[in-house]
Each structure stands twice: as structure tokens, then as C-alpha cells.
Short mmCIF file of C-alpha atoms in Angstrom, two decimals:
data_model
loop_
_atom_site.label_atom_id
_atom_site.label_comp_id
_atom_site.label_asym_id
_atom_site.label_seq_id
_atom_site.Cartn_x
_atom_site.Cartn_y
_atom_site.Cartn_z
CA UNK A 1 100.84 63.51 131.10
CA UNK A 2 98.88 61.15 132.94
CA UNK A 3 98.64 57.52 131.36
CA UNK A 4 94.94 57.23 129.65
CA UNK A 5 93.37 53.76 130.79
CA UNK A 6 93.53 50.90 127.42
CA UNK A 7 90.78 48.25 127.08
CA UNK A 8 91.50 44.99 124.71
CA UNK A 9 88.34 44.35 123.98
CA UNK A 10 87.57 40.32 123.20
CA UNK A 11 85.73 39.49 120.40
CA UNK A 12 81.89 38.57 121.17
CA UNK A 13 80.64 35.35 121.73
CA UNK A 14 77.03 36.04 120.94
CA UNK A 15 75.55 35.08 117.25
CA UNK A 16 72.35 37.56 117.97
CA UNK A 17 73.33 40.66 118.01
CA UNK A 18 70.03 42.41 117.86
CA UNK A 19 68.97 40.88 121.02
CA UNK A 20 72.64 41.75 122.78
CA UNK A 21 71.83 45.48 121.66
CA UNK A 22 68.23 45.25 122.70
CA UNK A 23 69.24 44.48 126.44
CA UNK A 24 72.00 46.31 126.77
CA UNK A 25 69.93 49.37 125.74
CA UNK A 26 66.95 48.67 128.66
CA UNK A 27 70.31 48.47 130.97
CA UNK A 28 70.96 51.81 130.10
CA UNK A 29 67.46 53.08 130.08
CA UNK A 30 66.99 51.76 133.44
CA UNK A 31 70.29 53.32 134.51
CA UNK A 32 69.83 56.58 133.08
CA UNK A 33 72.85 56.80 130.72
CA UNK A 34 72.12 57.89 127.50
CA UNK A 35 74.57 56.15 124.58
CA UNK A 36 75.63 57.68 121.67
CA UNK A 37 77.43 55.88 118.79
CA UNK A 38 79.50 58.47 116.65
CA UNK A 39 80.58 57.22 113.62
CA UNK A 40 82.74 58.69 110.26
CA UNK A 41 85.14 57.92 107.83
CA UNK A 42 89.26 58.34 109.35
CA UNK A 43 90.08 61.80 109.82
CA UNK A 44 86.53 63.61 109.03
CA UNK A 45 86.82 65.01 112.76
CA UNK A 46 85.05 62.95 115.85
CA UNK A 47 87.55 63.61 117.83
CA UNK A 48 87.67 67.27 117.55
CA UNK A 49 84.01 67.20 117.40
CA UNK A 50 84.03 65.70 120.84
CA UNK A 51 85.67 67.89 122.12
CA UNK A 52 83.48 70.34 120.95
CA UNK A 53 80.37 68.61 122.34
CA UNK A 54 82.68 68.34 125.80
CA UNK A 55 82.93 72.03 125.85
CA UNK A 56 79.38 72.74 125.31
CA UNK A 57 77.54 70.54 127.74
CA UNK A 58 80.12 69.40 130.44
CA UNK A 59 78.47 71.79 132.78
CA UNK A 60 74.92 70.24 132.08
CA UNK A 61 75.83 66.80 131.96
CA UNK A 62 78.08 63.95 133.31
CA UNK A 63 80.26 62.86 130.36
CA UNK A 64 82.08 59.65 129.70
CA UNK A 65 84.30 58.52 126.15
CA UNK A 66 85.17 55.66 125.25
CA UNK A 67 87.87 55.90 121.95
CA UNK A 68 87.89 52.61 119.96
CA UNK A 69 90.65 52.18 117.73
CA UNK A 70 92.41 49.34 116.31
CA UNK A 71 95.43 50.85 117.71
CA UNK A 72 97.42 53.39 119.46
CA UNK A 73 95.83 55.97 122.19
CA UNK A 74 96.21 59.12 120.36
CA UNK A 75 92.25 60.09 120.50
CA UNK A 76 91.79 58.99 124.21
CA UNK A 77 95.11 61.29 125.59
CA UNK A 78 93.67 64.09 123.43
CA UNK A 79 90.25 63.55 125.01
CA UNK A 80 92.03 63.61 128.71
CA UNK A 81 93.09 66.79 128.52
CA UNK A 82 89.24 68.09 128.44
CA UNK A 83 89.59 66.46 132.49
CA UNK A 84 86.21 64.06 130.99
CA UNK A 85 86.17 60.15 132.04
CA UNK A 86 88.10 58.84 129.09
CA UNK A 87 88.80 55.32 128.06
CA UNK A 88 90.34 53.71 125.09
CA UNK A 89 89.71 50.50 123.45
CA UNK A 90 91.41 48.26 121.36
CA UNK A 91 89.41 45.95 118.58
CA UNK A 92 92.01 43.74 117.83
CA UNK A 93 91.92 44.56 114.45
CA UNK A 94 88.19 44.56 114.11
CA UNK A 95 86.48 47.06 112.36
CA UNK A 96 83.58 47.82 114.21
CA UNK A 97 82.06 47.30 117.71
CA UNK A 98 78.69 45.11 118.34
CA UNK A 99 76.54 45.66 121.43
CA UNK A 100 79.07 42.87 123.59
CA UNK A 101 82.03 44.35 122.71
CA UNK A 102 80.19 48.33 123.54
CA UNK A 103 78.88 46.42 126.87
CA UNK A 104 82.95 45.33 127.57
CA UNK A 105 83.68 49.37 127.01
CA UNK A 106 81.16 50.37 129.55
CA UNK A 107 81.89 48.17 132.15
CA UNK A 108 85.49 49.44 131.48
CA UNK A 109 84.72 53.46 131.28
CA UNK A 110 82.25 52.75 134.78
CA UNK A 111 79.00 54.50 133.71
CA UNK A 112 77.25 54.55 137.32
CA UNK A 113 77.63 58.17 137.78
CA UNK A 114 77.42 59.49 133.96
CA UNK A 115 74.16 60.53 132.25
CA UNK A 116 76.22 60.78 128.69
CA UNK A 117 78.61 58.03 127.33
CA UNK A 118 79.58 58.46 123.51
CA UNK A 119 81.51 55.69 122.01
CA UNK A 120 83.67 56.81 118.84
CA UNK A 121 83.40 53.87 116.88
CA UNK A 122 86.50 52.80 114.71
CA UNK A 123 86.89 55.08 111.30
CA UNK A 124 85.04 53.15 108.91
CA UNK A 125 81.82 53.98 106.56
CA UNK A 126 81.02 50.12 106.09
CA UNK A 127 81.01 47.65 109.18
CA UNK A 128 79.71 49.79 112.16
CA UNK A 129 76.72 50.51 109.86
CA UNK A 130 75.76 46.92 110.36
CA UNK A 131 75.72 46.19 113.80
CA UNK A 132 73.46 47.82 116.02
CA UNK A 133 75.68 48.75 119.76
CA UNK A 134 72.78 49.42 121.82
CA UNK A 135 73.04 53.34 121.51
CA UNK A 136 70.29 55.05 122.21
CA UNK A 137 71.12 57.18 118.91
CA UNK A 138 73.64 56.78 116.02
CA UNK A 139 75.27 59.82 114.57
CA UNK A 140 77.80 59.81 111.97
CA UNK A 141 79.92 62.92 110.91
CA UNK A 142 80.45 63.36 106.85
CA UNK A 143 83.36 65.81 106.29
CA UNK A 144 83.41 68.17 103.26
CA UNK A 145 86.84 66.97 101.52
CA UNK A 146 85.36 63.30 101.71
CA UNK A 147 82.75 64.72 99.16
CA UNK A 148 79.08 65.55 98.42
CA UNK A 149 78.38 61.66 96.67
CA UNK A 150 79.24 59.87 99.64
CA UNK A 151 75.65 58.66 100.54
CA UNK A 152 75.19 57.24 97.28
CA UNK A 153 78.21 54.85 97.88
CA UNK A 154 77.41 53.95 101.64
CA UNK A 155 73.81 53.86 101.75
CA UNK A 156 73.91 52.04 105.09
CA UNK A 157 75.91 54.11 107.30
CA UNK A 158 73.50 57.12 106.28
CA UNK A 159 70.08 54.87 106.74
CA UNK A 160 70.98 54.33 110.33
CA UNK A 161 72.14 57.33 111.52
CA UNK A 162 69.90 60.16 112.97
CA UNK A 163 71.48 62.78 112.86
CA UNK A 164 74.40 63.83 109.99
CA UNK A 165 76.66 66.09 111.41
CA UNK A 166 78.61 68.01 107.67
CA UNK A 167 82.08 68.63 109.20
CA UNK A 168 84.98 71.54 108.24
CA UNK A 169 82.78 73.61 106.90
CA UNK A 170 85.26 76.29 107.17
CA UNK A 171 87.02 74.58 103.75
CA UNK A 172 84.27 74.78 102.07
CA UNK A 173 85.76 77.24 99.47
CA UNK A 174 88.73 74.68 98.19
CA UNK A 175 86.59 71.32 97.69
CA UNK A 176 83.86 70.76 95.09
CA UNK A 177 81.21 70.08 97.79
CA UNK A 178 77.55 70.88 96.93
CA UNK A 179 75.79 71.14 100.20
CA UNK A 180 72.10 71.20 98.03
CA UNK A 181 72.92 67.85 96.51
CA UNK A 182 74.81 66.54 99.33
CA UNK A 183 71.43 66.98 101.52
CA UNK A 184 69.00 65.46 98.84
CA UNK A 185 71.36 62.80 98.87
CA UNK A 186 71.42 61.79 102.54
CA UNK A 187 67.59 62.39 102.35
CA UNK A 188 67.72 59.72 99.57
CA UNK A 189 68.51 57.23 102.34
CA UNK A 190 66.94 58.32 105.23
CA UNK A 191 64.08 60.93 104.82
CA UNK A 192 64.42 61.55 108.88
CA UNK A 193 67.72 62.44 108.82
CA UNK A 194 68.95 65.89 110.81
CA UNK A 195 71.46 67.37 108.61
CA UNK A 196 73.56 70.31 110.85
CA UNK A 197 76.61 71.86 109.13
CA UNK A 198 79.05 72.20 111.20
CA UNK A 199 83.31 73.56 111.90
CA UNK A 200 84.50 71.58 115.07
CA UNK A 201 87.41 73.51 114.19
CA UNK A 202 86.06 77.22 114.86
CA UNK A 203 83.10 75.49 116.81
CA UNK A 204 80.18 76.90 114.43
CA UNK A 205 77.46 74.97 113.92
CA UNK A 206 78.14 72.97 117.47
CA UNK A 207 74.76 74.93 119.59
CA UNK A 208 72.89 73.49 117.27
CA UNK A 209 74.31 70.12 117.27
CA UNK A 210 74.63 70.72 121.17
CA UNK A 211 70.91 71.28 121.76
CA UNK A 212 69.68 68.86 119.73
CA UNK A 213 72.12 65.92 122.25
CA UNK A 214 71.09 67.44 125.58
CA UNK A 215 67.07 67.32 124.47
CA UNK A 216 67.83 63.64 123.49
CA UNK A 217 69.61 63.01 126.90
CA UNK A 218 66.49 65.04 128.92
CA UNK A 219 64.16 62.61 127.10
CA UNK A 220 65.75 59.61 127.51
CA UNK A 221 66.07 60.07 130.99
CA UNK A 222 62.47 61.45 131.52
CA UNK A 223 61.44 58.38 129.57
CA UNK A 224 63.30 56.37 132.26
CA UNK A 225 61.54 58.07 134.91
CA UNK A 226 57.47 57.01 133.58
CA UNK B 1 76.05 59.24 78.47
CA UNK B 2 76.42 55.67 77.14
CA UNK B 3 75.22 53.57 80.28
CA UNK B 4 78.10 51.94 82.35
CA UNK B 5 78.34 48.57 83.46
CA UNK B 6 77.46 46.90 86.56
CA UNK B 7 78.36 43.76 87.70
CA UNK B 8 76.86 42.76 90.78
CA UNK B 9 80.07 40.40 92.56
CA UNK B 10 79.11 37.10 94.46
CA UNK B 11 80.43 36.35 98.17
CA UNK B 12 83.28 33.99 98.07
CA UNK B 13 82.63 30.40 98.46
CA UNK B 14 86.67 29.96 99.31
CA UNK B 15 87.93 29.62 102.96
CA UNK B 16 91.80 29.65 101.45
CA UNK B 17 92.19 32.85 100.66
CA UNK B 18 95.69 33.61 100.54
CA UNK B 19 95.76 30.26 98.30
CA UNK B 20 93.30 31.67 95.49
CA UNK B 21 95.34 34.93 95.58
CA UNK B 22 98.55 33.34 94.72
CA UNK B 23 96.51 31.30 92.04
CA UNK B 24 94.98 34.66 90.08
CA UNK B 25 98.70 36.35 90.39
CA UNK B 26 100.01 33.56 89.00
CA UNK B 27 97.58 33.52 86.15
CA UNK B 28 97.96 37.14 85.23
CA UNK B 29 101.81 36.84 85.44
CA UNK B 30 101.02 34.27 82.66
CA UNK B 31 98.85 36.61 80.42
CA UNK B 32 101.20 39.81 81.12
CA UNK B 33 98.61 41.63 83.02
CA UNK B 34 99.46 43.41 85.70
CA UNK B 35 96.77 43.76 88.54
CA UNK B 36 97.08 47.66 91.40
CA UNK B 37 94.73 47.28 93.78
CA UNK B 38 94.50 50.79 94.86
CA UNK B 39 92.81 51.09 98.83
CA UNK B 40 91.68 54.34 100.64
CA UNK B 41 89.04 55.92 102.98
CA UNK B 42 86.12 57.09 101.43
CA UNK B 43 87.14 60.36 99.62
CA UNK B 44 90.81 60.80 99.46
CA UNK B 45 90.44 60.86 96.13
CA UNK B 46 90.73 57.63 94.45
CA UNK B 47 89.16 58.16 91.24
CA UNK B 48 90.55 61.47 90.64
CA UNK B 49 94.14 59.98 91.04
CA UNK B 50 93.12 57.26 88.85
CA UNK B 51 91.76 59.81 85.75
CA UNK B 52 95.60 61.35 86.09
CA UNK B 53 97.43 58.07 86.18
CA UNK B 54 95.42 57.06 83.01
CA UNK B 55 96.05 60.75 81.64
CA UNK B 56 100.05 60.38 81.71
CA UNK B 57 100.42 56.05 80.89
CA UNK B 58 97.55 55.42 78.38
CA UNK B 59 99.78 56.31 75.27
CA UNK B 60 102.49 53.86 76.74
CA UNK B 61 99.90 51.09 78.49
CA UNK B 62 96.40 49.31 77.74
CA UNK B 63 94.43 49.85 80.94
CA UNK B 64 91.01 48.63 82.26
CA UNK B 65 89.80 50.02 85.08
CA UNK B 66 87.23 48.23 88.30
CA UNK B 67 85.38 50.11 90.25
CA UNK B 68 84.62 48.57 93.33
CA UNK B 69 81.73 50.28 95.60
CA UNK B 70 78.70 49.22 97.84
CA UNK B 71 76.47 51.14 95.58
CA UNK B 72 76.12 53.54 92.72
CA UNK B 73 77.72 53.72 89.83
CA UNK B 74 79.34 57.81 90.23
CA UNK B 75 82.80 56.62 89.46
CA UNK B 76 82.29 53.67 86.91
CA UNK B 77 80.82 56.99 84.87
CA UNK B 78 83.50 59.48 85.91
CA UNK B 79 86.20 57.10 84.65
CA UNK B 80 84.16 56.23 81.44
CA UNK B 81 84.74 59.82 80.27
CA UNK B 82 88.48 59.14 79.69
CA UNK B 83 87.71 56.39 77.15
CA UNK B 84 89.30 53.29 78.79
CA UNK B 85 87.55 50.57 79.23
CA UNK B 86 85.99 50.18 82.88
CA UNK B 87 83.41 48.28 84.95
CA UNK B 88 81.70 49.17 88.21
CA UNK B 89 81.03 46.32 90.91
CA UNK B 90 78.78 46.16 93.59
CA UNK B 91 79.86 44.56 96.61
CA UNK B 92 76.29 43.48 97.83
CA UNK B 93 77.57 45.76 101.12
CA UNK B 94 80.79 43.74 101.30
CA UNK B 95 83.24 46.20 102.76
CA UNK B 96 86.24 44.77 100.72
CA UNK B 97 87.09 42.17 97.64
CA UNK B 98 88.79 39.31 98.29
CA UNK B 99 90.93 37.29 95.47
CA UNK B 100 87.77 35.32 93.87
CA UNK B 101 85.70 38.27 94.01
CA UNK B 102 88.20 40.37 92.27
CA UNK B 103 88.28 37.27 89.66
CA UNK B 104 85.11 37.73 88.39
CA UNK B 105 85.47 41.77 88.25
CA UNK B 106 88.30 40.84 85.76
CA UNK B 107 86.39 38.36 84.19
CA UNK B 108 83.77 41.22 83.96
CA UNK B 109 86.24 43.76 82.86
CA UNK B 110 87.58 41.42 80.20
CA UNK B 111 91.79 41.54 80.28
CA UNK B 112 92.52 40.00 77.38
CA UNK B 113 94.28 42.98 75.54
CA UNK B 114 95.05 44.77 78.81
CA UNK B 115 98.66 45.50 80.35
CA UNK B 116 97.92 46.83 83.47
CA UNK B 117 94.15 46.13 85.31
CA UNK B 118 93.29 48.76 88.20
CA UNK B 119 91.33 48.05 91.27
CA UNK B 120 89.53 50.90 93.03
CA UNK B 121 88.44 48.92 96.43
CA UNK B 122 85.85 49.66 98.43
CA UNK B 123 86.95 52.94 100.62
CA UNK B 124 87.71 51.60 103.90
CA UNK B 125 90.96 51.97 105.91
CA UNK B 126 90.39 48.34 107.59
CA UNK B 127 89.27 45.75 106.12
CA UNK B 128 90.50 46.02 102.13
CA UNK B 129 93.75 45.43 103.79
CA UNK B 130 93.06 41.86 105.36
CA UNK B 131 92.41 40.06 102.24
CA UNK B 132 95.25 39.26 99.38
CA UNK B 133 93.13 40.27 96.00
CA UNK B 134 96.17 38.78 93.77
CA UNK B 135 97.42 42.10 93.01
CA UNK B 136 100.87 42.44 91.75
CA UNK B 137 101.23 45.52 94.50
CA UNK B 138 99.14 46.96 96.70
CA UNK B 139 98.84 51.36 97.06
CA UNK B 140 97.07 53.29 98.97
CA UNK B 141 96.14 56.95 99.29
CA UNK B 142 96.14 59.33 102.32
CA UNK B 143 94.66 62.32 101.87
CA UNK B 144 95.82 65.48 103.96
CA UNK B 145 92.48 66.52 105.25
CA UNK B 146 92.19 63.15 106.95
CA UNK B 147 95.42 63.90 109.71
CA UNK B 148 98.91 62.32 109.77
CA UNK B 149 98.14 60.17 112.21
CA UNK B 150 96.50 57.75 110.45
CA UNK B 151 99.22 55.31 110.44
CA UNK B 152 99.22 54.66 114.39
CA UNK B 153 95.50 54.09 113.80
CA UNK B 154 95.44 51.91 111.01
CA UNK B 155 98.56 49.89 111.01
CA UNK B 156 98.00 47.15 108.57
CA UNK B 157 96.79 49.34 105.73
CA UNK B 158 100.48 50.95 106.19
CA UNK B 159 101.55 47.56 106.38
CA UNK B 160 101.08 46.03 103.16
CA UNK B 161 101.07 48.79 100.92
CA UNK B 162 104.36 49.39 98.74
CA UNK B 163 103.30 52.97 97.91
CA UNK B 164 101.36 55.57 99.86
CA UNK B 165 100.30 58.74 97.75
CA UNK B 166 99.79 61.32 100.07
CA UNK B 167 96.73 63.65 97.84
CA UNK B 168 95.62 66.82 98.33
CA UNK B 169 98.72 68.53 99.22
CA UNK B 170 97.30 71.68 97.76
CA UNK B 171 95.19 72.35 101.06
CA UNK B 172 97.93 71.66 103.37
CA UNK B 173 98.06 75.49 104.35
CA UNK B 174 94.28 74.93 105.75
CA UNK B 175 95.42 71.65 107.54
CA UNK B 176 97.27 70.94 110.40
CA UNK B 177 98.84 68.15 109.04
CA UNK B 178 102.60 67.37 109.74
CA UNK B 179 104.18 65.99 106.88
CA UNK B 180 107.32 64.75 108.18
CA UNK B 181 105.45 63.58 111.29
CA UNK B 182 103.47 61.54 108.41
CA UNK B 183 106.31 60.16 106.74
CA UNK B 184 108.00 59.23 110.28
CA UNK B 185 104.52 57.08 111.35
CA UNK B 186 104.39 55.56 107.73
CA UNK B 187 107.78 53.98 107.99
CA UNK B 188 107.34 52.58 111.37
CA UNK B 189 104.53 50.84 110.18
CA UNK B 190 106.55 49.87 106.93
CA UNK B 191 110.10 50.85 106.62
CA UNK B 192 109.95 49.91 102.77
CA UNK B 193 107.19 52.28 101.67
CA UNK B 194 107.46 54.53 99.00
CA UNK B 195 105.82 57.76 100.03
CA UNK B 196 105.22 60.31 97.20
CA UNK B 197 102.88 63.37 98.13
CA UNK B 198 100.72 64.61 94.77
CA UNK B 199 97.43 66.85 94.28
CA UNK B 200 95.20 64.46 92.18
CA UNK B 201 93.33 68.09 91.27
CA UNK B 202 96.15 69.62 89.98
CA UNK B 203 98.82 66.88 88.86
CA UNK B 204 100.94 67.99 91.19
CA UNK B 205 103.70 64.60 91.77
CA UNK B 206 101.77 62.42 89.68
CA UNK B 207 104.97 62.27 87.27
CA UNK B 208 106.81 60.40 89.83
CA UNK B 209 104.04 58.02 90.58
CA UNK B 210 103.29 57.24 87.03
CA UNK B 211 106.89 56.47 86.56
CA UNK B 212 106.82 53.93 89.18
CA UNK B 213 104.01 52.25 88.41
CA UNK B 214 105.04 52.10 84.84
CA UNK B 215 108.88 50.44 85.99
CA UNK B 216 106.73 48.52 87.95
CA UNK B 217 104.74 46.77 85.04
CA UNK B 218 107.52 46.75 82.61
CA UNK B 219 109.26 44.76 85.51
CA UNK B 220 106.73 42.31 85.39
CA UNK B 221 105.99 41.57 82.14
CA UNK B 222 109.81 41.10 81.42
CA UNK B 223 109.83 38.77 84.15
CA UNK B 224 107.15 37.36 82.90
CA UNK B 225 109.48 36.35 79.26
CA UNK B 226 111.89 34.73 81.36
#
């Protein structure tokens, strides 16, 4: 197999991370990429997910991933095999990315001919929550075996996020996972919250979760264009 | 449902952490207490694992439970139902306890009569295992759902954890999760680990693990005599 390209990322320099995010998302604008930040606990499914979201738009859109882990290259070599622009990068033991250390990913995955770049952030409910990367829209994936209670314990992770993507629904049957109270939950913490069920195993759920991206991306790049 | 209580933890105002760790494991060799501090991703099914270790030791142990979240108190109540004494802290969004802030949970939790003090960290795969809480061992739980590749992502967690439970080993038929794959990745990352695989849900293994930890306190409060 072909070697997949590994980025250390450096820690940032910058104190104000708000403005950092702030810029590097009018960057974007102006260049007509559209950033998503995916974010989940380990093992709830982005990676499969991606793949997924690959599948379903790759003839519609230019795609570029960038795989942030604190180590190994297990998600990026599984994400080459879908033949999408693929990078990896390397925290050095952080646990999250802020907009300087997202900007040091782009550069690295070479977004001048892409119209999608999604960074999966490192597996973590906590610290990516807190620092904005200068996506154009955060998305985090809840998987059913985590549990139904899991936006009461990480209300931040669930206040940013747009969209809440409920993953391996096809288990469904063996966990005690109430999908009523899970949604009043989430809507607990964020009232605009889309909430689409979803099996990136079997690929159910994944048109809806599709369409919803590739309206975002047509926006953002109409946006762009007034 | 007699209200639990809360005890909302204050940041650290110590630099030297490693030094206030050795200080609180030194004082609780003194009193005979021994401190888990048990470390997961969200939902792997840390309080469940917790209600069956206090099922099979509390005729042989005196145990206090701290429950250690961002918010809500969902498993501060969950434990209360098994009649040991327990208190729920709030992290004011810290993603993990260092050794002063898991001083004042036992001050909170009040160890005077206790033999072995539990610490439920916050659930995060990252940063819980940077920072020395003055536990007399450190375990963690990987649950099956969440992939055996988590050590190659993760590998500090691995690191400095003398046990890892491997839970929910009742779905592995829905999984495709390799457990000798698993085992291999965990002892790269720590050749010394202890790897016992349980179902928290059905008590499945807990037997062995109850039998360590309780060897494992006995071993310290004899040393503790001497």
C-alpha cells in the first residue's frame, strides 16, 4: 500500500484563538473550501462515517481529510483506500486542534483545488469542544453503546455542534439507549441542533446526513460568490 | 431519592504536580486507604463496572466512591442506590483531576473509615492520563464497541494503566473487534498490563478483577504495618 503523508503538527503560538479561527475561516470563504470539524468520543465511528460521506458525494464534490491523532496512521491508510486526498496529523499528545494548528493541516492536505475539507478531530468529548478551528460547521457523532445521558455530562461538545449525527444504530436492540430522551437531551443544550440517526455500518441514515453537507457546501460557496 | 452530593472542585493552584501526587499517596498509605482511579471514554461503562466491583468486595472492604464529571449528577445517583457512600464532582469543564483536585473530592467524600476510595475520572481517553491523581494504581476500561485499535491511538492511557478491563464482551458477535489483535496493541504500549475482558451488564469476569483489586489493597495496607 502506498505510504499515507504524516504531519507533526507544532503547537500554536497564538493566545487568541477566536481571532486565529475568525481569519482562517474568511480564508476559506474567500477560497471556496468549505471546513468541517467532526468530532466524537474514540471508537463511536468518524472514520467509517467518512467513508460513508466519501461514498455519497465524491462525485459532487472535491474532497480532502485530514486524520488527527495523537498517534499512529491507522484512520488516514483506511481513508486512502477511498483514492480521496488524505493526510494525517500528529498532535503531539494534544488533545484537540485550535484554528493554527487546523491552518498547519491545510497547508499540509493543499486545499486549492477542494471545495470539501473535513478534519477528524482527535477522540475526545472535552477539549475540541473549546476551541473554535475555523470550520465553517462543527458536527460531532454520539454512538449508541456510549449511551442516551451523554449530553448531560458534556454539555459543551453538544452546545457547539450543529448537527448530531446518532451512530450504529443497527445495535440498537443490545444497549439501553432511549432515542426519545437521548433527543430531549441534546435539545437541552442546543435547541438548534439536527439530530439524524444514522448506521455508517449498513450506510442508513447517511442521504440524509449527505444532503444536509452538500446544501451547506452549495451555500457556503454561493455565499462566497455575493 | 435522597438528593446526592455535589461538590463543585477548584482548579489547582500547584505547578508541581507529580510532587503533590506523591504527597496524597503518601498520606493515604498512612491512613490505610487505598485510592483506583478508574479512566475511560465516555460510555464504556464505568459506573456499571463500578456497581459490580462494589457488589462482589463490599462484605470484605469499606468503599467510598467519586464521581468525577463536567456536569450532572446521573452517576453520583446510580451509585447511591447500592448504599455506599459516594460524592459527585464537577470539574467546572476540566477534562481531568489532577492530585489536589482529587484531594478535596476525598476531603469531600470523607475517608476516614474507608479501605479502598474509587475515582471515576472524567471520560476522556487523553488527558486523565497526563496527570498523577495519587492513586495507588491506575485502570482503565475499553469497551468493545469502541475498536481494538485504540491502543495505537491513545498510547499513554495504555501506558500507565496496570489493568485494562476490556467491557462489553457480550456484543462482540455484533463487533468487529479482534481480541487478540487488542491484547497484542495493549502490550506494546505496556508489556506489564493486566488485561481481563468482563461484561459489566452481566458479571461476566468481574470475579477475576475483584480478586485483584482486593490482593491489591490487602497488599497495601500490610505494607502499610511494616
Amino acid at each position: 500500500m502506498r505510504e499515507v503523508r504524516v504531519l507533526e503538527i507544532k503547537q500554536s503560538v497564538f493566545a487568541d484563538n477566536d481571532r486565529q479561527a475568525g481569519l482562517l475561516r474568511q480564508e476559506l470563504k474567500e477560497k471556496g473550501v468549505f471546513l468541517l470539524n467532526l468530532m466524537s468520543s474514540p471508537g463511536s465511528g468518524k472514520t467509517t462515517t467518512l467513508l460513508r460521506t466519501i461514498e455519497a458525494l465524491r462525485n459532487t464534490l472535491k474532497i480532502g481529510i485530514m486524520e488527527a491523532d495523537i498517534d499512529s496512521d491507522v484512520d488516514a491508510r483506511t481513508i486512502q483506500q477511498s483514492g480521496v486526498k488524505v493526510i494525517q496529523l500528529h498532535t503531539g499528545g494534544m488533545c484537540h486542534l485550535d484554528a493554527e494548528m487546523t491552518r498547519q493541516g491545510l497547508l499540509g492536505l493543499e486545499t486549492g483545488d477542494l471545495d470539501l475539507a473535513i478534519l477528524e478531530n482527535v477522540g475526545n468529548l472535552v477539549c475540541p469542544a473549546e476551541f473554535d478551528t475555523g470550520a465553517s460547521k462543527n458536527v460531532m457523532i454520539l454512538s449508541v453503546p456510549e449511551g442516551d445521558d451523554k449530553p448531560l455530562k458534556y454539555p459543551l461538545m453538544f452546545s457547539v455542534c450543529d448537527v448530531v449525527l446518532i451512530n450504529k444504530i443497527d445495535v440498537l436492540p443490545y444497549f439501553d439507549f432511549d432515542m426519545e430522551k437521548c433527543r430531549e437531551y441534546i435539545l437541552m443544550r442546543n435547541p438548534d441542533a439536527r439530530i439524524i440517526p444514522i448506521c455508517a455500518k449498513t450506510g442508513e441514515g447517511i442521504g440524509e446526513w449527505a444532503d444536509w453537507l452538500l446544501g451547506e457546501v452549495k451555500n457556503w460557496q454561493c455565499e462566497k460568490n455575493f
